[in-house]
Tab-separated table of C-alpha atoms and ligand atoms in Angstrom:
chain	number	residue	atom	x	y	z
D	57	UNK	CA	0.000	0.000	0.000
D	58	UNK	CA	1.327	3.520	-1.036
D	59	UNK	CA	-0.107	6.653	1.016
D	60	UNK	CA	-3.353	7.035	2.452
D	61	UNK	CA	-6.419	5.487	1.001
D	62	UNK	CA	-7.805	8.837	1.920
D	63	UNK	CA	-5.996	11.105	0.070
D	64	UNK	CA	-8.229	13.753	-1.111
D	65	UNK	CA	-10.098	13.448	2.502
D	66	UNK	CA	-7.028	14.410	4.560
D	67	UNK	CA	-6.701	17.862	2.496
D	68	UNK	CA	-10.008	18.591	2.637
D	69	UNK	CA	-10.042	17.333	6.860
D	70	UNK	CA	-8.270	20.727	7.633
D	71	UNK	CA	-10.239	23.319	5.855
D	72	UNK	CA	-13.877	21.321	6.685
D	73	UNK	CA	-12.552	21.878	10.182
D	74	UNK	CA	-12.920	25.303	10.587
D	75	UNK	CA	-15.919	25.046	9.291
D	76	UNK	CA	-17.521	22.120	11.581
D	77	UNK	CA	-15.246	22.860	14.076
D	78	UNK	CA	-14.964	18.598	14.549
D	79	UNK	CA	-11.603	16.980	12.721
D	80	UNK	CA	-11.703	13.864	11.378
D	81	UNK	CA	-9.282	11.127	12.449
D	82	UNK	CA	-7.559	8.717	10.804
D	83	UNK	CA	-5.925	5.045	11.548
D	84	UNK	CA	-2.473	4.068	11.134
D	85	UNK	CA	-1.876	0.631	12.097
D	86	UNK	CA	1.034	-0.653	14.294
D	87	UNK	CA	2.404	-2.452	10.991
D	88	UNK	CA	2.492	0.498	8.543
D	89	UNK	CA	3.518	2.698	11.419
D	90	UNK	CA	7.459	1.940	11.014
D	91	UNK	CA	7.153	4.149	7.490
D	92	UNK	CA	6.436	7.145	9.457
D	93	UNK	CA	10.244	7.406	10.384
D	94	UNK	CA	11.506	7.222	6.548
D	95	UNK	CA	9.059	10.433	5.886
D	96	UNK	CA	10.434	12.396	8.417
D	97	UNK	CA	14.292	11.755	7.318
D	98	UNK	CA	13.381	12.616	3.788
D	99	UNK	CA	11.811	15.406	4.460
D	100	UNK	CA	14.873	16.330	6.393
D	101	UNK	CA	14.091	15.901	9.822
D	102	UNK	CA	16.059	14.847	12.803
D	103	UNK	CA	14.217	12.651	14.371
D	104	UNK	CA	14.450	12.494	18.583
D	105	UNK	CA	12.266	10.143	20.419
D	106	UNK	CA	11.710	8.108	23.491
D	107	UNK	CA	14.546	5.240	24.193
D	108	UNK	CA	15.999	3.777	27.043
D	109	UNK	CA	19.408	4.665	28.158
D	110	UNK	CA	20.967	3.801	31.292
D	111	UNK	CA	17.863	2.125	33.248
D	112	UNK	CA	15.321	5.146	32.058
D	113	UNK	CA	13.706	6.134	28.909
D	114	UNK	CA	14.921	9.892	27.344
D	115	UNK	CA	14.872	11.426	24.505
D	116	UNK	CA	17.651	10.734	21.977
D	117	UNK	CA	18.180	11.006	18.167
D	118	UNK	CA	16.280	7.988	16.504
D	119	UNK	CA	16.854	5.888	13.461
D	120	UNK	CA	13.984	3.515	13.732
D	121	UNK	CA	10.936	2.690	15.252
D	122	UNK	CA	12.682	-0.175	16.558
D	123	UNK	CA	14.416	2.362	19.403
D	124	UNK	CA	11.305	3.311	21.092
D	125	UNK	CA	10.598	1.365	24.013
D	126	UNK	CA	8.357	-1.084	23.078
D	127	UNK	CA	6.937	-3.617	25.765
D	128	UNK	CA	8.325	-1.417	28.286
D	129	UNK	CA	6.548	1.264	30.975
D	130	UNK	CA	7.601	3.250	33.781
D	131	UNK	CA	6.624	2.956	37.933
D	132	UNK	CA	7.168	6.212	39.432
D	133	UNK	CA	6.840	8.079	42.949
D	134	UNK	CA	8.213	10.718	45.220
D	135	UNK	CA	11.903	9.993	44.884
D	136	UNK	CA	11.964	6.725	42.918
D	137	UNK	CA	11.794	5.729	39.253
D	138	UNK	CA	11.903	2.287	37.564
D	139	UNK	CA	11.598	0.956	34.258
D	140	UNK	CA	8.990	-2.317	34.138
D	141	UNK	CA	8.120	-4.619	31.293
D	142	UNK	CA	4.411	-4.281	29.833
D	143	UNK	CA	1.937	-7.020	28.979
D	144	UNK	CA	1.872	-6.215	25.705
D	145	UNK	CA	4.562	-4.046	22.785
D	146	UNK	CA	2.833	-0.658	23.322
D	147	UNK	CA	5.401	1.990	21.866
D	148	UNK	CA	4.614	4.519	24.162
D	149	UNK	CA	3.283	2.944	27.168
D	150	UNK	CA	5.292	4.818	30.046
D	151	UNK	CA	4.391	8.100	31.261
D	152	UNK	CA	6.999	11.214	31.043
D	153	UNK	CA	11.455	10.306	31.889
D	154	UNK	CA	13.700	12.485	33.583
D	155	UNK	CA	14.006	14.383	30.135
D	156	UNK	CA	12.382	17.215	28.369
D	157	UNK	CA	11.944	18.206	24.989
D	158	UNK	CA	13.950	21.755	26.706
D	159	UNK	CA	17.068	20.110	26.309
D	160	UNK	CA	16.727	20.322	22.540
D	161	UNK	CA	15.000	24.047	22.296
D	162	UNK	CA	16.941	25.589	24.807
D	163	UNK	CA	20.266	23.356	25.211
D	164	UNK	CA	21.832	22.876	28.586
D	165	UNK	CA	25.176	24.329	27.135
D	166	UNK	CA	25.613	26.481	24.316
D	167	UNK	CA	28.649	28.270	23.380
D	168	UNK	CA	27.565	32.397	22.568
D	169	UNK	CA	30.822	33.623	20.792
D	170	UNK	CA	34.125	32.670	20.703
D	171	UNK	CA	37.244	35.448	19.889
D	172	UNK	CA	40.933	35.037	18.980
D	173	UNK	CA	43.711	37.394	19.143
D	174	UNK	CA	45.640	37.518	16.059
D	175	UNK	CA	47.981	40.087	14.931
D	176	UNK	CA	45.499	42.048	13.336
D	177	UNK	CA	43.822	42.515	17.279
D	178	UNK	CA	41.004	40.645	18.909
D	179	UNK	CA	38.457	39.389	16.245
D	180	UNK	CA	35.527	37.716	17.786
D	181	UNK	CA	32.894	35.365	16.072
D	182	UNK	CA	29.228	34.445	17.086
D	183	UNK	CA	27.908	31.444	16.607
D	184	UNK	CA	26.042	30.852	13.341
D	185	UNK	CA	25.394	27.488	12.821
D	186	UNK	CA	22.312	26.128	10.916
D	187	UNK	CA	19.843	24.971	13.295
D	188	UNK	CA	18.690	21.662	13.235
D	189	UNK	CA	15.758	20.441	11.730
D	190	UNK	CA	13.973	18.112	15.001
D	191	UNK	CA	10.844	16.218	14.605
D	192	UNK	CA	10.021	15.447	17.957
D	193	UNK	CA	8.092	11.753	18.562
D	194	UNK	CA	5.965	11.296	21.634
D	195	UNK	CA	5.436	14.590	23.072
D	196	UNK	CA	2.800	14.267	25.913
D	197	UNK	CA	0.040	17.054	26.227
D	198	UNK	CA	1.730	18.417	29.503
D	199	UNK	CA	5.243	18.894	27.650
D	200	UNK	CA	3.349	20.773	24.933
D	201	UNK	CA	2.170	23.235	27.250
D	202	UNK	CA	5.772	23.873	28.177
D	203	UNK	CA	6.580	24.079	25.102
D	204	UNK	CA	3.982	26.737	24.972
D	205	UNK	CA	4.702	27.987	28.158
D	206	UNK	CA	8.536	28.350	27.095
D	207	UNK	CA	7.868	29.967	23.404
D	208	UNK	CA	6.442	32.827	26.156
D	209	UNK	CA	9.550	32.997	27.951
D	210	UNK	CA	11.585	32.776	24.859
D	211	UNK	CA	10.020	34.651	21.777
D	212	UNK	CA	6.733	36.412	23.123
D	213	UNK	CA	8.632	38.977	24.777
D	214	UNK	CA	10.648	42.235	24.918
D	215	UNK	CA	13.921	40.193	23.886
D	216	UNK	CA	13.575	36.792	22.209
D	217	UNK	CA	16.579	34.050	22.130
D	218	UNK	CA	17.375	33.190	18.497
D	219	UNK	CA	18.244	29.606	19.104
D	220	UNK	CA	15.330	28.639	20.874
D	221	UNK	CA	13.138	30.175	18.031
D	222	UNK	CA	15.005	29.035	15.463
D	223	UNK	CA	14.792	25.365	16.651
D	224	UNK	CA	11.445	26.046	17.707
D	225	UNK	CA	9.673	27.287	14.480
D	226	UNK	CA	11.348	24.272	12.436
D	227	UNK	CA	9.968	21.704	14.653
D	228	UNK	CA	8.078	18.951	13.141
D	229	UNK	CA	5.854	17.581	16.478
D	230	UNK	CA	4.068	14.265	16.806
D	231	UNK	CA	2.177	14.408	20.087
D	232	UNK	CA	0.557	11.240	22.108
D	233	UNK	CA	-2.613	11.222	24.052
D	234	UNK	CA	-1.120	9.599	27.420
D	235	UNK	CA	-2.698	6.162	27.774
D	236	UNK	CA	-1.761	6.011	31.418
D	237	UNK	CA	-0.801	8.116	33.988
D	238	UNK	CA	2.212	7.781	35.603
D	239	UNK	CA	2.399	7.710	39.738
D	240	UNK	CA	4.181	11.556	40.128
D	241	UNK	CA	1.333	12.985	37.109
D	242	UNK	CA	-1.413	15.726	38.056
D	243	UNK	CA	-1.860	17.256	34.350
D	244	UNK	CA	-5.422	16.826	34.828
D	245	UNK	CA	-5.439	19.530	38.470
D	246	UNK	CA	-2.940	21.910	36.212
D	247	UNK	CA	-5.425	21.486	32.965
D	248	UNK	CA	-2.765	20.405	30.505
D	249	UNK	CA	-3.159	16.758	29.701
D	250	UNK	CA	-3.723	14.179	29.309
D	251	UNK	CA	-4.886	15.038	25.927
D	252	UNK	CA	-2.712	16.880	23.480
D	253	UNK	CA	-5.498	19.757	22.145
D	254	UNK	CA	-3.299	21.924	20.685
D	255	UNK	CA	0.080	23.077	19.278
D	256	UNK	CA	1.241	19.685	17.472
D	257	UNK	CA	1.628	18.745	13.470
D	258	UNK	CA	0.089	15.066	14.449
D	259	UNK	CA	-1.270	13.712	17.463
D	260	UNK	CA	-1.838	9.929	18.312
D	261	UNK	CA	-3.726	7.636	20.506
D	262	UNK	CA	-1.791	4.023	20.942
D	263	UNK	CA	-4.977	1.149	21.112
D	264	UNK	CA	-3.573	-1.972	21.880
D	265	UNK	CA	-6.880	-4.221	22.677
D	266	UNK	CA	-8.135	-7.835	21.393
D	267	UNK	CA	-4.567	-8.400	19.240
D	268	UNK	CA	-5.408	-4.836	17.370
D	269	UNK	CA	-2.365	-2.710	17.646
D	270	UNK	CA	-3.280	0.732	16.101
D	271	UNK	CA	-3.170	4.537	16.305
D	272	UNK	CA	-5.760	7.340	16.034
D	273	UNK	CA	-4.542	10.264	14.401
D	274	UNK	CA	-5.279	13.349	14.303
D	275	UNK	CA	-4.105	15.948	12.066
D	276	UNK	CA	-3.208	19.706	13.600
D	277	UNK	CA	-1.362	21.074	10.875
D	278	UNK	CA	-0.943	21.329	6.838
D	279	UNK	CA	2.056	19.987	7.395
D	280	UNK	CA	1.108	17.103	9.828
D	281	UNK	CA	-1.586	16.015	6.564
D	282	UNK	CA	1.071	16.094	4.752
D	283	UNK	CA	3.236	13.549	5.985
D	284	UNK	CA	-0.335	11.285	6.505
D	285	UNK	CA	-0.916	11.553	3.237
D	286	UNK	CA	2.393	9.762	2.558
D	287	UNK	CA	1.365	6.521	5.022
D	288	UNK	CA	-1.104	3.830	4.485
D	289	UNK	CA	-4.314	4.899	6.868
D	290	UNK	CA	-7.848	4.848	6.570
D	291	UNK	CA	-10.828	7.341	8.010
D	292	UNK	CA	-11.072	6.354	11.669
D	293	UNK	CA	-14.827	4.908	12.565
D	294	UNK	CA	-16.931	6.418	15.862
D	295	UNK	CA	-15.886	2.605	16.981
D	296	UNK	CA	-12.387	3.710	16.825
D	297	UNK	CA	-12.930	7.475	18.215
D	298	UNK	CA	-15.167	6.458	21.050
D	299	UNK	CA	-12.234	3.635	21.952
D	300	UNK	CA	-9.587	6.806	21.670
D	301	UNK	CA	-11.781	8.741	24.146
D	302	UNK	CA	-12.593	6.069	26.361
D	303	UNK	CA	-8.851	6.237	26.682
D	304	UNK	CA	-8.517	9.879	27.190
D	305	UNK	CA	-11.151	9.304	30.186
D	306	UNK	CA	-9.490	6.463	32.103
D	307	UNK	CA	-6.061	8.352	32.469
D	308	UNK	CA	-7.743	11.445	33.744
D	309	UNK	CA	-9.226	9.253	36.316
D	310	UNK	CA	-5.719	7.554	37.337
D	311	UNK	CA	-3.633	11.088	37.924
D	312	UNK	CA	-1.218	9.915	40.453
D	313	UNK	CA	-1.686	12.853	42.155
D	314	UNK	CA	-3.302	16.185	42.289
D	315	UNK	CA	-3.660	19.542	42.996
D	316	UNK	CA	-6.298	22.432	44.587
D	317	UNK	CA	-5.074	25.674	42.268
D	318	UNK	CA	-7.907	27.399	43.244
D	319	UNK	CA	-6.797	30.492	44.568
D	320	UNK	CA	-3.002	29.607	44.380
D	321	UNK	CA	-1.317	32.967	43.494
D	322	UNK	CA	-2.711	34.657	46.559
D	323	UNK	CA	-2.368	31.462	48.730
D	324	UNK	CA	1.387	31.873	47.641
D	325	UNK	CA	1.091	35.640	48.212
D	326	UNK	CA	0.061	35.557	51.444
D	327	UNK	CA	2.086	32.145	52.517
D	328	UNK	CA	5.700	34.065	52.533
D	329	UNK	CA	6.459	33.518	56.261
D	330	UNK	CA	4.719	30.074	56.401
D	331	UNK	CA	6.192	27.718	58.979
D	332	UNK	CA	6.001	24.984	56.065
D	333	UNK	CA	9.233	27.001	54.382
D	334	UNK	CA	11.461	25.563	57.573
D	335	UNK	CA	10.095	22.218	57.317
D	336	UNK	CA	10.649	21.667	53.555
D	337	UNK	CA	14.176	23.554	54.026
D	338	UNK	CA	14.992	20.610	56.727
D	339	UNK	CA	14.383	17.826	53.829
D	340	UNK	CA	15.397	20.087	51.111
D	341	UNK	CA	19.461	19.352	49.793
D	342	UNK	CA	19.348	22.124	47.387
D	343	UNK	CA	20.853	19.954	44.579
D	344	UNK	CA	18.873	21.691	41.977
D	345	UNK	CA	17.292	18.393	40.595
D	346	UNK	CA	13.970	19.509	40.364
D	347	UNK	CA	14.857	22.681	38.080
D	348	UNK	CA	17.035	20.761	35.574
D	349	UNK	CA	14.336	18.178	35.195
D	350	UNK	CA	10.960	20.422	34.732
D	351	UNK	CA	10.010	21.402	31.743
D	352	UNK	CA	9.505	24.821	32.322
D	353	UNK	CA	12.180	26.218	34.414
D	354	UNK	CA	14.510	28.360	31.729
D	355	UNK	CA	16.675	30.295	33.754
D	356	UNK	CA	20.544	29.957	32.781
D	357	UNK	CA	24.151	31.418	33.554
D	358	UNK	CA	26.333	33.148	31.470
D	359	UNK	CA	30.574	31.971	31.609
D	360	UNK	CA	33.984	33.112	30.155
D	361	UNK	CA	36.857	30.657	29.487
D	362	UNK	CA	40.435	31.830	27.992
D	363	UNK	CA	42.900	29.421	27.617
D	364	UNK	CA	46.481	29.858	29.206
D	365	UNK	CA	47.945	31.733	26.270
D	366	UNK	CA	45.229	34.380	26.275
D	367	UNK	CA	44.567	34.518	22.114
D	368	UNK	CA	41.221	32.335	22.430
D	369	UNK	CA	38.358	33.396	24.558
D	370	UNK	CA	34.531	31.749	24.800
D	371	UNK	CA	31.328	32.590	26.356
D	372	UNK	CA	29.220	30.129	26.908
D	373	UNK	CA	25.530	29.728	28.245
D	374	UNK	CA	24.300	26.823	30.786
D	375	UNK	CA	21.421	25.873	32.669
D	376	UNK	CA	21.262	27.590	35.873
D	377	UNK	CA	19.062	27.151	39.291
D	378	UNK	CA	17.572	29.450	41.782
D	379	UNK	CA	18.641	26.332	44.354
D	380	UNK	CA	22.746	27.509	43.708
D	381	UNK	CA	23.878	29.227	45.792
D	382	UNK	CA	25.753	31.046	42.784
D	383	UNK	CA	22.436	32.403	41.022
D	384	UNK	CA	21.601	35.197	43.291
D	385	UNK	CA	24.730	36.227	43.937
D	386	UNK	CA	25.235	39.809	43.728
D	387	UNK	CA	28.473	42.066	45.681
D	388	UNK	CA	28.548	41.100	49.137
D	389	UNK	CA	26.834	37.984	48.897
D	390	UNK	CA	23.799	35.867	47.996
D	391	UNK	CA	20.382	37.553	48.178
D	392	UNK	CA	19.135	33.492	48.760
D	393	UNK	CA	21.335	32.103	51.355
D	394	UNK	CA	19.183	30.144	52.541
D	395	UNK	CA	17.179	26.384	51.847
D	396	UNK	CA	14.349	28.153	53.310
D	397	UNK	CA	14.628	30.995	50.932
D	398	UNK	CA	15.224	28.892	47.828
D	399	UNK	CA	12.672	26.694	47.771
D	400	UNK	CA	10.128	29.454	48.837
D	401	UNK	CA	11.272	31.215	45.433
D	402	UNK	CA	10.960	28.433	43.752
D	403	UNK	CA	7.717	27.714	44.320
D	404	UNK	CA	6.316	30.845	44.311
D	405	UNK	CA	7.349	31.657	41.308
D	406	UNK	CA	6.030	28.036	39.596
D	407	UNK	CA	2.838	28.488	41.171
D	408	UNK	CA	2.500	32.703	41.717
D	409	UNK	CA	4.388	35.276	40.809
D	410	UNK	CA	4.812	32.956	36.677
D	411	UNK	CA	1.223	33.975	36.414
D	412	UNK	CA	1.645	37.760	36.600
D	413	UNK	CA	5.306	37.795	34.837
D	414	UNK	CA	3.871	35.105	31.820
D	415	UNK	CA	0.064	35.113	32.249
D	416	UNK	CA	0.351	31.087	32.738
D	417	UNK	CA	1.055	28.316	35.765
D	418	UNK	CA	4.741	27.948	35.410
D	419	UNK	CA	3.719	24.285	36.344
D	420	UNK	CA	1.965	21.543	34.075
D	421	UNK	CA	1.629	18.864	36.469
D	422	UNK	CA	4.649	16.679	34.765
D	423	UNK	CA	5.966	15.593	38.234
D	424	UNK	CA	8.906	15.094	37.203
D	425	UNK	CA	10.056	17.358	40.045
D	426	UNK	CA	8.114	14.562	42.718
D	427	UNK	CA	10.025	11.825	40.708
D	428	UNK	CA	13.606	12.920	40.562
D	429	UNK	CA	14.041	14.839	43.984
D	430	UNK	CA	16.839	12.544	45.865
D	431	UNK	CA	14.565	13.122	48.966
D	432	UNK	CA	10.830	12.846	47.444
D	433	UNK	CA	9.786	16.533	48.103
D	434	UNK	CA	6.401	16.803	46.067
D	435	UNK	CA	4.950	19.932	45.356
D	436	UNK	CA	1.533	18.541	45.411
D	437	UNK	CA	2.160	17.579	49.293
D	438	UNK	CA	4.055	21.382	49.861
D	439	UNK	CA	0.699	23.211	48.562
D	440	UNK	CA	-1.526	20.764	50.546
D	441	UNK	CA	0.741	21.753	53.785
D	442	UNK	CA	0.693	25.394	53.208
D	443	UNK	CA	-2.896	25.477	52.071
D	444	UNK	CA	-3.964	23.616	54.868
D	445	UNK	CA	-1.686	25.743	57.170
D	446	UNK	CA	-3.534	28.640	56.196
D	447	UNK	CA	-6.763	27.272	56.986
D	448	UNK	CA	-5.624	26.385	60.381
D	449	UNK	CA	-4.768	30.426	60.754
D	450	UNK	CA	-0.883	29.765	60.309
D	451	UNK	CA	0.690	33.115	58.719
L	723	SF4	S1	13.353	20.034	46.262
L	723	SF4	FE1	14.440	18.074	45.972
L	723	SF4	S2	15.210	18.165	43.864
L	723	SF4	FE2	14.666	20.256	44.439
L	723	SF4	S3	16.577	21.136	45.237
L	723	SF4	FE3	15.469	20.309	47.023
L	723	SF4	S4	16.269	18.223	47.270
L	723	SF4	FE4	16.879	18.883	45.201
L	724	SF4	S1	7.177	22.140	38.775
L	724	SF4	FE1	7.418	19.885	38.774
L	724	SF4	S2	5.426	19.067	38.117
L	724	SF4	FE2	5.444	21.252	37.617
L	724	SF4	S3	6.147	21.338	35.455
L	724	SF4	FE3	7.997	21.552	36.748
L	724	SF4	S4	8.770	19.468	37.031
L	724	SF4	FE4	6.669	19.286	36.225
């Protein structure tokens, strides 16, 4: 079989939609599914995707649909993370790793400039290499609304970082609908899963039931139809939609764990001398963890590097924390000596003060900060403590 048996219907899916504001799906099954990687290289793509590495599944260039981890899903909870085998060969049966698509929009180290001294003087060079080409596979509905939340951060304001949107605008995205939650997840509490609605070229829905292996697909993009066209699929059935929603409805009803936002910004607010900032601060190590692994957090530090001679200089750009004690550093000293002080920022600014500086949650309810904390701080148990402090008349 070529390309789609519904050709003409996929072109005509995105323009109808406007229109009847409901998108028609399609089916790929399990067996024509391993085409979908040859599309993306031709069209130039890089493609990164889910694989394990090291006893946990990231996100790593791909060659194959062989790489993803098939048969394989993940238990997780506060602290502790392990890879178990499934019942079955789903492709994307685990729920989110210790990695996020950040690492390839806004990389963890990037050299700025580099200069060299010549005899001519100091002649210094910025770094203008093409940007690569990703098409991201597997990107669950909570790490799309970082993405979104990110592209904010990034290109929406006053100054906008010309790596991130260059990466960004050329990314080719294939989301999936998470067919389980995993034990750290509360997308549901921060409304951003576990169905991708938004912001992806194709989205799918993994059905593995009665020896039927398949995905539901749905198109978001002219360019998403595009690369359809050029796989065997047919025009899903309401069988096959109402099987894909069914879905949708049993992982919102197996969140891990969750969240009360209501009123969260002034909870926050109003919660700066809470007694609950000692007690976390008495767990907390500070090892930054829970910043490198969330999705959201963007915030970075800026270092020189000569070598002994003194002709070649660099300036490069890494990840940074608010838990160093480095990052508020100013003359004199740290503004944030403290654990106490730290963590407070932290999570006021995920849960408070992001919503006046971005308009958004700076959290999506990943939990990957729950997961991969050494000492299994959740955030869902800090808000429950201070929220319930409050109510008890703490200050
Ligand atoms: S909350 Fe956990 S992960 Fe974050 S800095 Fe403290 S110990 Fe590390
Ligand atoms: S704060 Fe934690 S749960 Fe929220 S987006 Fe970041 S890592 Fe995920």
């Amino acid at each position: 079989m070529g390309g789609c048996e519904h050709h003409s219907p996929i072109g005509a899916a995105i323009g109808d939609c406007k229109l009847q504001n409901e998108k028609p799906k399609w089916v790929v099954r399990r067996a024509d599914f391993d085409r979908l990687f040859p599309v993306l290289t031709n069209r130039g793509y890089e493609i990164i995707g889910p694989t394990i590495r090291e006893s946990a599944i990231v996100y790593d260039k791909l060659s194959s649909v062989s790489q993803l981890p098939a048969g394989w899903s993940d238990e997780q909870e506060a602290g502790t993370y392990q890879l178990r085998r499934r019942g079955d060969q789903a492709l994307f049966g685990y729920a989110v790793g210790p990695q996020s698509w950040k690492k390839l929009l806004h990389p963890p180290v990037l050299r700025l400039w580099s200069a060299n001294r010549s005899q001519q003087g100091f002649h210094a060079e910025t770094e203008e290499e093409p940007s690569p080409r990703f098409a991201f596979v597997g990107v669950r509905a909570c790490e799309l609304r970082a993405m979104g939340i990110q592209d904010r951060v990034f290109q929406q304001g006053a100054h906008t970082d010309k790596t991130y949107r260059a990466r960004r605008s050329q990314a080719f995205i294939i989301a999936v609908n998470c067919g389980q939650a995993g034990g750290s997840c509360f997308c549901v509490s921060m409304n951003a899963g576990p169905k991708a609605d938004s912001g992806f070229d194709l989205a799918l829905t993994e059905i593995l039931e009665g020896g039927r292996h398949d995905f539901v697909v749905e198109i978001g993009s002219e360019l998403g139809a595009e690369v359809l066209r050029q796989l065997p699929c047919r025009e899903a059935t309401g069988e096959d939609i109402a099987r894909a929603d069914r879905i949708m409805a049993e992982t919102s009803q197996s969140m891990g764990r969750e969240m009360d936002t209501r009123g969260i910004k002034e909870l926050f607010y109003n919660s700066l001398e809470h007694p609950r900032w000692d007690e976390v601060a008495s767990r907390c190590l500070t090892c930054a963890n829970c910043t490198m692994v969330c999705p959201t957090c963007f915030c970075t530090t800026v270092e020189d590097s000569t070598d002994l001679s003194g002709d070649h200089a660099q300036r490069w750009r890494k990840w940074d924390s608010c838990f160093t004690m480095d990052f508020s550093y100013i003359h004199g000293g740290s503004v944030r000596a403290t654990a106490r002080s730290r963590y407070r920022q932290w999570m006021t600014h995920k849960l408070a003060t992001w919503i006046d500086q971005f308009g958004t949650s700076g959290c999506v309810g990943c939990g990957r900060c729950i997961t991969w904390c050494p000492v299994g701080i959740d955030i869902t148990e800090e808000v429950r403590a201070i929220r319930v402090g409050k109510t008890e008349g703490a200050n």
